[in-house]
Coordinates of C-alpha atoms in Angstrom, one line a residue:
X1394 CA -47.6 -102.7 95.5
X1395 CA -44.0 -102.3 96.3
X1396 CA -41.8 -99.4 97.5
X1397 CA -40.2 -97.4 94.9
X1398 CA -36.8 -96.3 95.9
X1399 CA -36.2 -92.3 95.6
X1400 CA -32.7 -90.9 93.3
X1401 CA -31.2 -87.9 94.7
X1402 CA -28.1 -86.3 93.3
X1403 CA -26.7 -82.7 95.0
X1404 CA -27.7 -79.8 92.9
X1405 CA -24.2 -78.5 93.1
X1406 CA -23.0 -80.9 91.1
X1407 CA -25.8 -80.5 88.4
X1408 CA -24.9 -76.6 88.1
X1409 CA -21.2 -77.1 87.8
X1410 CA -21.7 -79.6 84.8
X1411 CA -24.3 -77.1 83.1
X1412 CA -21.5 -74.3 83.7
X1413 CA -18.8 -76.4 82.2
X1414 CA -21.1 -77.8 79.4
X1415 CA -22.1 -74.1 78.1
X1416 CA -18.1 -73.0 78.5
X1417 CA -17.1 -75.5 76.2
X1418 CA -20.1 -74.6 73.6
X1419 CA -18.4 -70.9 72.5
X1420 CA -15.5 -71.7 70.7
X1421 CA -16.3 -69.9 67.5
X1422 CA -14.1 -66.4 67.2
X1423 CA -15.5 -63.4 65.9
X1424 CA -15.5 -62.1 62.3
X1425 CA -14.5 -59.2 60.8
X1426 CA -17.0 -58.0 58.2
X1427 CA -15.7 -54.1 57.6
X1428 CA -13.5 -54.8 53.8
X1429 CA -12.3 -50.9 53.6
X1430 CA -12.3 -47.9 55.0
X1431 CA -13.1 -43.8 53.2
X1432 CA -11.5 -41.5 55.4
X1433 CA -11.1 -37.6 55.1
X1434 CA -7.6 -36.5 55.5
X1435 CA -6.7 -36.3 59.2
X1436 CA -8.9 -38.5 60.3
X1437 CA -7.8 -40.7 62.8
X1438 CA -8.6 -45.0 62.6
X1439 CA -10.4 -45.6 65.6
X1440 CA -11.8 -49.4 67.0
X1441 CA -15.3 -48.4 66.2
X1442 CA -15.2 -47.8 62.4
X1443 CA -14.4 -51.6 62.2
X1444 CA -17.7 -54.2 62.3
X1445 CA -17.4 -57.5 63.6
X1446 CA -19.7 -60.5 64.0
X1447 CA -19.9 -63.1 66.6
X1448 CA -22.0 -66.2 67.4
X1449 CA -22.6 -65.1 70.7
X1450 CA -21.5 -61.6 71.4
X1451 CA -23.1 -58.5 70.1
X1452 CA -20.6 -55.5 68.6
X1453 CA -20.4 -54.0 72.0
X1454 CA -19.1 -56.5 73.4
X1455 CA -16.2 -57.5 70.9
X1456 CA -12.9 -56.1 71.0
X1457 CA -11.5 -54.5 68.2
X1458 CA -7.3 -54.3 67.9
X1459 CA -5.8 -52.3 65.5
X1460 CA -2.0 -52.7 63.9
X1461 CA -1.1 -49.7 61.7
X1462 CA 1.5 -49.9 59.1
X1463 CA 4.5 -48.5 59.0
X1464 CA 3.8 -45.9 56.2
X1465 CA 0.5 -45.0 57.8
X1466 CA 0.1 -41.3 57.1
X1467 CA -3.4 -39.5 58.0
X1468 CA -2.5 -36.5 56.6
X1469 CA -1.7 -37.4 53.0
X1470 CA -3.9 -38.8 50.1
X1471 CA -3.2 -42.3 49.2
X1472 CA -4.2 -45.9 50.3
X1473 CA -2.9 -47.3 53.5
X1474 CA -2.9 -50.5 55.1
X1475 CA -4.0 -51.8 58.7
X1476 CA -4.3 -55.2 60.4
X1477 CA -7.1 -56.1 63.0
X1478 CA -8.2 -58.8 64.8
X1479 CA -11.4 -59.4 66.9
X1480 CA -11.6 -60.8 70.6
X1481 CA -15.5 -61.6 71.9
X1482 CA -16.4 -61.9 75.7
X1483 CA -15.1 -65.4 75.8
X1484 CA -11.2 -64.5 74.8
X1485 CA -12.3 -66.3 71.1
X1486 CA -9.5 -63.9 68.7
X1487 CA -10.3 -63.5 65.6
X1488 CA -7.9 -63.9 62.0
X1489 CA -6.1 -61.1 61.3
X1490 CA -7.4 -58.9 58.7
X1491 CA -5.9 -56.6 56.2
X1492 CA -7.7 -53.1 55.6
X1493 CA -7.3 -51.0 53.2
X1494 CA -8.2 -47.0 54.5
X1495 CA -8.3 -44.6 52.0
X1496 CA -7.8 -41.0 52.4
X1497 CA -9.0 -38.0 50.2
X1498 CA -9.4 -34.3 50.9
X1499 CA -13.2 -33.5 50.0
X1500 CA -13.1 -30.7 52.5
X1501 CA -13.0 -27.1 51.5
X1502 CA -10.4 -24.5 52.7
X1503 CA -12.0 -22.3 55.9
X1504 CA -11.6 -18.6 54.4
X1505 CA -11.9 -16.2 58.7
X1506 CA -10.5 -13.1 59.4
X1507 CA -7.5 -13.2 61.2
X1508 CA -6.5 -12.6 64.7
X1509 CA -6.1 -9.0 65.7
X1510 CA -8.0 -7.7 62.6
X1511 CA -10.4 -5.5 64.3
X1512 CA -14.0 -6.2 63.8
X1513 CA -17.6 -5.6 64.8
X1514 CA -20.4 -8.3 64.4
X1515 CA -18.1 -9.8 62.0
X1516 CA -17.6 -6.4 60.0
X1517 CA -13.9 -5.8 59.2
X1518 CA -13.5 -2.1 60.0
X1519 CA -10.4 -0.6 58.3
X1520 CA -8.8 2.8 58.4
X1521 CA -9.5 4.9 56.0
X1522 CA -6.5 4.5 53.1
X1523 CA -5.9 1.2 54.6
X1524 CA -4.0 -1.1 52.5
X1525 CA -6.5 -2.4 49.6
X1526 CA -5.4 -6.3 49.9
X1527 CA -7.7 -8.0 51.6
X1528 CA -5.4 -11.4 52.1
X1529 CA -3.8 -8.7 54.8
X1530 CA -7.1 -9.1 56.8
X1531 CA -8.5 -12.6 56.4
X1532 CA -7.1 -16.3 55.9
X1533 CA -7.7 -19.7 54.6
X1534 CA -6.6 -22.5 55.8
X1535 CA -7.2 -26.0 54.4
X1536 CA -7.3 -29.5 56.1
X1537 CA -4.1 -30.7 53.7
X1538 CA -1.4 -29.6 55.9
X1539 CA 0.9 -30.6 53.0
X1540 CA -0.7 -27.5 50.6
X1541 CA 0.3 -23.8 50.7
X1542 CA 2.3 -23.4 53.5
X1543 CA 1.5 -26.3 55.9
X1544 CA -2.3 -25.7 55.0
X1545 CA -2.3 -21.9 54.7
X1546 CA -3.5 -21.3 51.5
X1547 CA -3.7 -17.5 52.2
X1548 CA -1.5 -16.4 49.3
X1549 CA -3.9 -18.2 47.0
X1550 CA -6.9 -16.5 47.9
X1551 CA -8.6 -14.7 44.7
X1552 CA -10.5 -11.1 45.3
X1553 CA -12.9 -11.0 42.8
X1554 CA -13.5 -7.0 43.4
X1555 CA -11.7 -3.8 44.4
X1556 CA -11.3 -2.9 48.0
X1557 CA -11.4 0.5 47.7
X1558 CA -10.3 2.2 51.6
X1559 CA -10.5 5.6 50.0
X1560 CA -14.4 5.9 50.5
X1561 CA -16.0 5.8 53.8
X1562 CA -18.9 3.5 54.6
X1563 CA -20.0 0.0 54.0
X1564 CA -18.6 -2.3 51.0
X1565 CA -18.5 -6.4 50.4
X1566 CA -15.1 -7.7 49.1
X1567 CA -16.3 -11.3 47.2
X1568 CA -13.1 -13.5 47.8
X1569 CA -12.7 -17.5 46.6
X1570 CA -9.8 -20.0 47.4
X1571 CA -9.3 -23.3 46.3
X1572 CA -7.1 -26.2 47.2
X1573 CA -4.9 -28.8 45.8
X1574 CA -7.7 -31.3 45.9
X1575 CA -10.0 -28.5 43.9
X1576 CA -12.2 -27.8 46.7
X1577 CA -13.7 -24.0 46.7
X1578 CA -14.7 -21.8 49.1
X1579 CA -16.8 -18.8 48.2
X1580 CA -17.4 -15.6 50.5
X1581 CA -18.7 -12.6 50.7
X1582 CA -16.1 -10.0 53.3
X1583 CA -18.3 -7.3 54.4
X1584 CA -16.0 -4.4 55.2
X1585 CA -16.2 -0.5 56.7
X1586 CA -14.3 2.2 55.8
X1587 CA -13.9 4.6 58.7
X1588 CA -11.8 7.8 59.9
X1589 CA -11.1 7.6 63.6
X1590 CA -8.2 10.0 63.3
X1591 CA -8.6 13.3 64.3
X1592 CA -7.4 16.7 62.7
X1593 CA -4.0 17.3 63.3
X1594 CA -4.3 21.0 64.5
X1595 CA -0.9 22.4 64.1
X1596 CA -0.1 25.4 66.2
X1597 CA 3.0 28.0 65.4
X1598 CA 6.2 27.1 67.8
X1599 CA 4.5 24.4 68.9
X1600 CA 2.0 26.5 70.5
X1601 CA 4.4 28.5 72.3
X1602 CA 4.1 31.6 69.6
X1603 CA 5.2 35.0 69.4
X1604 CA 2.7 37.9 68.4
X1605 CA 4.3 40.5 66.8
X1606 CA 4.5 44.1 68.6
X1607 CA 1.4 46.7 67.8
X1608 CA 0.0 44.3 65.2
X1609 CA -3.5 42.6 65.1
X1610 CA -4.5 38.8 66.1
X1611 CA -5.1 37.1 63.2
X1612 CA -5.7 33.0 63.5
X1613 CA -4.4 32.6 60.6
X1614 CA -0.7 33.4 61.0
X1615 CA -0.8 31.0 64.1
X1616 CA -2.6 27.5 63.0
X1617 CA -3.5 25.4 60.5
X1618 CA -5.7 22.0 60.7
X1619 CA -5.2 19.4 58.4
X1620 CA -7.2 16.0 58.1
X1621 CA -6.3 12.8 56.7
X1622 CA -9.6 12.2 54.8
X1623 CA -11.0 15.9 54.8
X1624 CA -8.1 17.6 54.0
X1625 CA -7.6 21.3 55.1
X1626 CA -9.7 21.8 58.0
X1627 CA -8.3 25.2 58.7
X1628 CA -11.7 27.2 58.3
X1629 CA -13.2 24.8 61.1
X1630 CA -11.1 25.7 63.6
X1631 CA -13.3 27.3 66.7
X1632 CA -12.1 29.5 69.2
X1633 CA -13.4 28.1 72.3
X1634 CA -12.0 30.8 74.2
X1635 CA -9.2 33.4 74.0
X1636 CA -7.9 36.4 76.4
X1637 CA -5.7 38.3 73.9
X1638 CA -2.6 40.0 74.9
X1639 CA -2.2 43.8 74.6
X1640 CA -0.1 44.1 71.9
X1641 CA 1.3 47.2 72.2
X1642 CA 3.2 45.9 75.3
X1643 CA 6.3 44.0 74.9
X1644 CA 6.0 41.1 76.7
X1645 CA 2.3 40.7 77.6
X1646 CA 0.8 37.2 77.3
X1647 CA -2.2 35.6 76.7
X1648 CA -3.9 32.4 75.2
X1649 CA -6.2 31.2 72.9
X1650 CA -8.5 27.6 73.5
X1651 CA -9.1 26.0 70.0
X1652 CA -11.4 23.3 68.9
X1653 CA -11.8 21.4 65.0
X1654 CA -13.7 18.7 65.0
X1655 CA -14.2 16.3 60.9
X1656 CA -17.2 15.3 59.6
X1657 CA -16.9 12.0 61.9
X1658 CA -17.0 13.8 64.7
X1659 CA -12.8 13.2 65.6
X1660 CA -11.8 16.3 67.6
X1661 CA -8.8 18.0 68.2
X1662 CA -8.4 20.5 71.1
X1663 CA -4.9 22.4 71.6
X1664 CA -4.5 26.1 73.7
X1665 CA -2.2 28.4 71.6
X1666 CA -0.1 30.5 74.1
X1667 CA 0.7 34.1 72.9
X1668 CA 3.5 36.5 73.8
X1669 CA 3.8 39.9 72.8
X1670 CA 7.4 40.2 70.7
X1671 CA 9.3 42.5 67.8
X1672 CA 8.6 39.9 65.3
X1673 CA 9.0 42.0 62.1
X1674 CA 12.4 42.5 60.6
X1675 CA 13.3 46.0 59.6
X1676 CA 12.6 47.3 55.8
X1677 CA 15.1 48.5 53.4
X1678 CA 14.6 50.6 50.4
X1679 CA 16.2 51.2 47.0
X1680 CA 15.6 54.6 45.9
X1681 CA 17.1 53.2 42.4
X1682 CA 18.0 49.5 41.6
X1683 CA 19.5 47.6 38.9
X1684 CA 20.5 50.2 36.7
X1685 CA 23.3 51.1 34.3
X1686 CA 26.3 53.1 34.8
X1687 CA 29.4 54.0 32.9
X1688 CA 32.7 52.8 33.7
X1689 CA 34.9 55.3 35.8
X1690 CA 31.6 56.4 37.5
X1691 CA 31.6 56.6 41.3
X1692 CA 28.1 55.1 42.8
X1693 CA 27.9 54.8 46.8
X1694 CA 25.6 52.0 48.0
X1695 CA 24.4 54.1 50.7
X1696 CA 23.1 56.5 48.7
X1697 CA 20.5 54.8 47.3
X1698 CA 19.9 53.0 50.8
X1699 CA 16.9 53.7 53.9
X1700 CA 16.1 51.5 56.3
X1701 CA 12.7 51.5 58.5
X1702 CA 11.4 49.5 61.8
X1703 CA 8.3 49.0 62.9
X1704 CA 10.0 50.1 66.5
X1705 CA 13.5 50.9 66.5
X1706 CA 13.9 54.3 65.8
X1707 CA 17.6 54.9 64.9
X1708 CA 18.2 51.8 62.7
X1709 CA 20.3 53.0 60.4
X1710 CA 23.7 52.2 62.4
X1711 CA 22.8 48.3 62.1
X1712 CA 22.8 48.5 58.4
X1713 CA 26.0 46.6 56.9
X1714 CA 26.8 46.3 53.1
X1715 CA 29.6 44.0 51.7
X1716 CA 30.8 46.5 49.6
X1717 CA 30.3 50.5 50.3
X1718 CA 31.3 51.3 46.9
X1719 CA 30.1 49.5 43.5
X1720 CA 33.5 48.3 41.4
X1721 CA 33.2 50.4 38.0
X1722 CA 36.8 49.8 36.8
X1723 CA 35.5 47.0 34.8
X1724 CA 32.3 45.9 32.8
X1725 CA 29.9 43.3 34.4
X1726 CA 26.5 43.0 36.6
X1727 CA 27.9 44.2 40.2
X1728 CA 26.0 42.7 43.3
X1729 CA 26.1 44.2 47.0
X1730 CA 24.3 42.6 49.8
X1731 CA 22.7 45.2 52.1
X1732 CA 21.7 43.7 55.3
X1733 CA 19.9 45.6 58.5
X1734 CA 19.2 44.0 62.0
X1735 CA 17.1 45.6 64.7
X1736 CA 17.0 45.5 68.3
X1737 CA 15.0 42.1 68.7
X1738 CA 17.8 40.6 66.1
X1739 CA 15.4 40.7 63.1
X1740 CA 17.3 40.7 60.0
X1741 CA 16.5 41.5 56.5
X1742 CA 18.6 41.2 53.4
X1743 CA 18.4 43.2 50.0
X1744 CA 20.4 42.6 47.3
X1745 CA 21.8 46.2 45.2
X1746 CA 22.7 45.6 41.5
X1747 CA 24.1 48.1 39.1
X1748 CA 25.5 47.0 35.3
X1749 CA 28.9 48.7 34.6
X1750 CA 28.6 49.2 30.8
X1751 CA 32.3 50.6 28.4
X1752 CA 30.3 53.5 26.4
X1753 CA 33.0 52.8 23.9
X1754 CA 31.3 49.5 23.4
X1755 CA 27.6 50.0 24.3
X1756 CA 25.5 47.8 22.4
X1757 CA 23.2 50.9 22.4
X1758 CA 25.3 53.2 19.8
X1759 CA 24.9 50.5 17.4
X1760 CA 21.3 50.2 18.0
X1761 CA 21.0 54.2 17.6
X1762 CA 23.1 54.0 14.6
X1763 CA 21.0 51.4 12.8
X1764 CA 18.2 53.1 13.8
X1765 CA 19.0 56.5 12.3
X1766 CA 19.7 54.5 9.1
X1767 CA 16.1 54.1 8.8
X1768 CA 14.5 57.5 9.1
X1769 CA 12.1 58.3 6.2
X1770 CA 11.1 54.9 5.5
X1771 CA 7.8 54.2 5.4
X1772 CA 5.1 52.9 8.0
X1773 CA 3.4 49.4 7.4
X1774 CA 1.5 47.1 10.3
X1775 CA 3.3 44.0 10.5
X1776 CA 6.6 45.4 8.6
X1777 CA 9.8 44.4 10.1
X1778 CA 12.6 45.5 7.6
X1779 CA 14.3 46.1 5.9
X1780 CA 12.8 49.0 4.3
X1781 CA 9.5 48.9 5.6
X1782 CA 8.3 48.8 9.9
X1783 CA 5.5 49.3 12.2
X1784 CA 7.2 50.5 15.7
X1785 CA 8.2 46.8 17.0
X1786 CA 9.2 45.9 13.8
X1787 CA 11.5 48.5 13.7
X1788 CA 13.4 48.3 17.0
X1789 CA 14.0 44.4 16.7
X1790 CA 15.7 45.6 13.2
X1791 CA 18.0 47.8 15.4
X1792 CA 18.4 45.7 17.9
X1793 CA 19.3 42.4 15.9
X1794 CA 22.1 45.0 14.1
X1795 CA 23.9 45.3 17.4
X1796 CA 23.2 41.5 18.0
X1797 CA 20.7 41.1 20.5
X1798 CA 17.6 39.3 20.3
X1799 CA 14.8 41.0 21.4
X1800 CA 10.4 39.9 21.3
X1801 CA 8.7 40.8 18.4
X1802 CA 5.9 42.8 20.2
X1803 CA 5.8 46.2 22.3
X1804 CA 4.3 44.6 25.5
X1805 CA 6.6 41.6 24.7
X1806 CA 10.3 44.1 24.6
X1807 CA 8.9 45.8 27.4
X1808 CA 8.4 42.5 29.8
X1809 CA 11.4 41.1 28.0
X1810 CA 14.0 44.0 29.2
X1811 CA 17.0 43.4 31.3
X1812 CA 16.0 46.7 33.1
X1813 CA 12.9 48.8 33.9
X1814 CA 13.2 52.6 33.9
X1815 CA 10.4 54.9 35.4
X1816 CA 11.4 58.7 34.1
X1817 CA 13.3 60.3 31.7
X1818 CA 16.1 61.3 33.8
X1819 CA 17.3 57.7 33.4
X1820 CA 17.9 57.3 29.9
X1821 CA 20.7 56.2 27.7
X1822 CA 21.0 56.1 23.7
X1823 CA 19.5 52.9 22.9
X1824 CA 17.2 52.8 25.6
X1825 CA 13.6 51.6 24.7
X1826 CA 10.6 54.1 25.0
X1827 CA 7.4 52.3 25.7
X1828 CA 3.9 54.6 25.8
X1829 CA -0.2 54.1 25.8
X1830 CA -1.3 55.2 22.3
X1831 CA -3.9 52.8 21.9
X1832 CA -5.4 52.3 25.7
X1833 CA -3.0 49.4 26.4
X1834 CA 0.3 50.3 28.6
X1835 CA 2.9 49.6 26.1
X1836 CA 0.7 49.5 22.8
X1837 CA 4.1 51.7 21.1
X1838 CA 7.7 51.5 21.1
X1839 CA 10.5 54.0 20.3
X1840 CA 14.2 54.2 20.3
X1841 CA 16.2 56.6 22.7
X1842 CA 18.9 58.2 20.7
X1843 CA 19.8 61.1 23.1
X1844 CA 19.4 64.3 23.7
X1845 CA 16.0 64.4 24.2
X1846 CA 15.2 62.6 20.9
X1847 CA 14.1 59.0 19.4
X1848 CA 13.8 57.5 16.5
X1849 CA 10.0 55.4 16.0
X1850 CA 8.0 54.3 13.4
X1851 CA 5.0 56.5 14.0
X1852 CA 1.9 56.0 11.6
X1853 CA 1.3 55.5 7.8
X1854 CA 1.4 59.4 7.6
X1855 CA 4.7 60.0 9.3
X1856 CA 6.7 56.8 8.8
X1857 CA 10.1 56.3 10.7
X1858 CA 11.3 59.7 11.7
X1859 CA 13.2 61.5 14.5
X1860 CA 10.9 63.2 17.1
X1861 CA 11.3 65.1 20.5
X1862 CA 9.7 62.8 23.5
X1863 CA 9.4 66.0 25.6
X1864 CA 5.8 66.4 23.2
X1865 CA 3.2 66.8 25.6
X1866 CA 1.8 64.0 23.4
X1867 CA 4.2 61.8 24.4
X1868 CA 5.2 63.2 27.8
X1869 CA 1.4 62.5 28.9
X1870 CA 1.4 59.1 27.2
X1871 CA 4.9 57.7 28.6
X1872 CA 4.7 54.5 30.8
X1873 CA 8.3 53.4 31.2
X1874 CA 11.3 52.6 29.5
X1875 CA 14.0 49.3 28.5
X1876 CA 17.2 48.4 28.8
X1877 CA 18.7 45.0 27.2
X1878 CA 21.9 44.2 27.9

């Protein structure tokens, strides 16, 4: 048997040509399978939305390439274009391929409250008598940065019910919101009403007060406390703790701690400082005031003048008048201002009035007149002329002859009188009489016709007549007297 003859070829050889052979096999490029794309609006394209095939390489391993057109906009609704090609491991580049992506808004609005609103465990808590819109405390805002106002769709939010920041306590505010794209959001706002504002205790000169001389502390006179929800709070204020000054000591001091607290517990703590001072401004008193006189008569305003003070004894020296004398060279009201200022610079001011009347022309002589005219007709309730009167009836008649209007009633000419008289030292002709007869104060009426007299429509039995008022009948029975002018 012969030799065989052994083949040997280097191995390195044999690997490079198996290398070379394989290289040469992938040739094929990748291709791109994805036909479109459904995008939500600002949604960015990104490599790995696109799916590509390749005869080798697995998706992980391809490289996708994307080429955005030039109108490519993410953030508006419409159909845009892109190109994209495909590289595998082995450099093989796909065709280009045109994409369609497609953007729609199927997102709702996000309805939060806003920044700074304050809140606890997501409960807006609002003042009480907060403002009642509640787009001042929450938002929306949409994806579509092209809706609203660059996607704050705020403005457009609907609440469904009231918001109503005049009641304390817990409420839920239902609110909706839609955008361009018709995409709602629904929500419930829970809300609480609360009053974190104390009482606002208000203190007399800023609780630096003055206490008048010899007179008694009274709270009262000195503060008042006054809550935003509660109202007047003034009854609730506590004195905490007070040393009094001695009031009959000009000067002294002393102070007073007070406390008012609401119904939610806000309190309000102030110290109300106290100094002993002559407060009180001195008195002055008419012994008669706006009354009539006749022209030519002489009347001195200090005549009729006194002054008191609650500590100045000799006051009387610090009492001015703008006039001494009243002017009764002419008819007309005359007005003089009496003013008196004590020691501390208290002042008070009065005013003195006296009618100047011509008797030449008194409205009252007429009414007399008339009224005489009358005597002997009869009595009859309800009769007001012009031959038959009850006693109103009958002085209106009188007075409407001298052409001045007076009420119909007794109580009514009474209220209705320019002037009040209190005795019969007063009286003019024409003057009104007014007396109880009937257990009310001015249940009848006469006329004043002088000397002592008036004329009156008494009863069914006496009729109008003429009659002296000095009667102890009608002295006993007299409550005041008129004048109209």
């Amino acid at each position: 048997m012969g030799k065989r003859k052994a083949m040997f070829m280097p191995m390195v050889c044999v690997s490079s040509f198996m290398l070379v052979g394989y290289a040469a096999l992938d040739t094929t490029a990748p291709e791109i399978v994805t036909e479109s794309l459904d995008l939500e609006l600002n949604e960015e394209v990104t490599p790995e939305m696109i799916q590509a095939v390749d005869n080798k390489d697995d998706r992980s391993a391809i490289t996708i390439t994307v080429d955005q057109s030039a109108d490519y906009d993410a953030t508006r609704e419409g159909t845009y274009y892109i190109t994209v090609t495909a590289t595998d491991s082995f450099n093989n580049v796909s065709e280009e391929k045109v994409i369609p992506v497609t953007y729609s808004d199927k997102k709702a609005p996000v309805i939060s409250v806003k920044d700074g609103v304050d809140t606890d465990a997501n409960v807006i808590k609002l003042r009480y008598n907060s403002d009642a819109n509640i787009r001042e405390y929450i938002q929306a805002i949409d994806n579509n940065i092209n809706s609203g106002n660059q996607g704050d769709l705020t403005e457009y939010i609907v609440q469904e019910n009231e918001l109503d920041t005049s009641t304390l306590g817990s409420q839920i505010v239902n609110v909706s919101v839609k955008d361009d794209a018709g995409n709602e959001t629904k929500k419930a706002i829970p809300v609480y009403i609360i009053d974190d504002v104390a009482p606002d205790l208000q203190l007399a000169d800023d609780g630096e007060a003055r206490i008048n001389y010899g007179s008694q502390f009274d709270l009262s006179e000195f503060a008042k406390a006054i809550d935003e929800y509660e109202g007047d709070l003034t009854d609730q204020i506590e004195i905490v703790e007070q040393q009094l000054p001695d009031t009959n000591t000009l000067g002294a001091t002393g102070y007073v701690n007070l406390k008012v607290a609401d119904s939610s517990g806000n309190v309000t703590e102030k110290t109300l400082n106290l100094t002993v001072a002559d407060t009180e401004a001195p008195t002055i008193t008419f012994s008669r005031n706006n009354f009539s006189v006749k022209m030519g008569d002489t009347v001195n305003v200090a005549d009729y003048v006194s002054v008191s003070d609650n500590l100045d004894q000799d006051i009387g020296s610090k009492v001015t008048y703008s006039a001494n004398t009243v002017d009764t060279s002419s008819e007309g009201k005359q007005t003089i201002t009496v003013s008196a200022t004590d020691e501390a610079g208290n002042t008070t001011t009065e005013t003195f009035t006296v009618t100047v009347y011509d008797p030449a022309t008194y409205a009252g002589n007429t009414v007399v007149s008339a009224a005489a005219t009358k005597v002997g007709c009869a009595y009859v309730y309800g009769g007001s002329g012009p031959n038959v009167f009850d006693c109103s009836g009958l002085t209106q008649w009188a007075y409407r002859q001298a052409g001045i209007s007076i009420p119909r009633t007794a109580t009514a000419q009474y209220y209705g009188a320019s002037q009040h008289l209190y005795s019969y030292s007063e009286l003019q002709p024409g003057d009104l009489l007014f007396f109880n007869t009937q257990g009310t104060s001015y249940s009848h009426v006469g006329i004043y016709v002088g000397n002592g007299m008036m004329v009156h429509a008494g009863s069914e039995s006496t009729g109008v007549n003429r009659t002296s008022i000095y009667g102890s009948y009608w002295t006993s029975r007299f409550t005041g007297a008129g004048r109209y002018y």
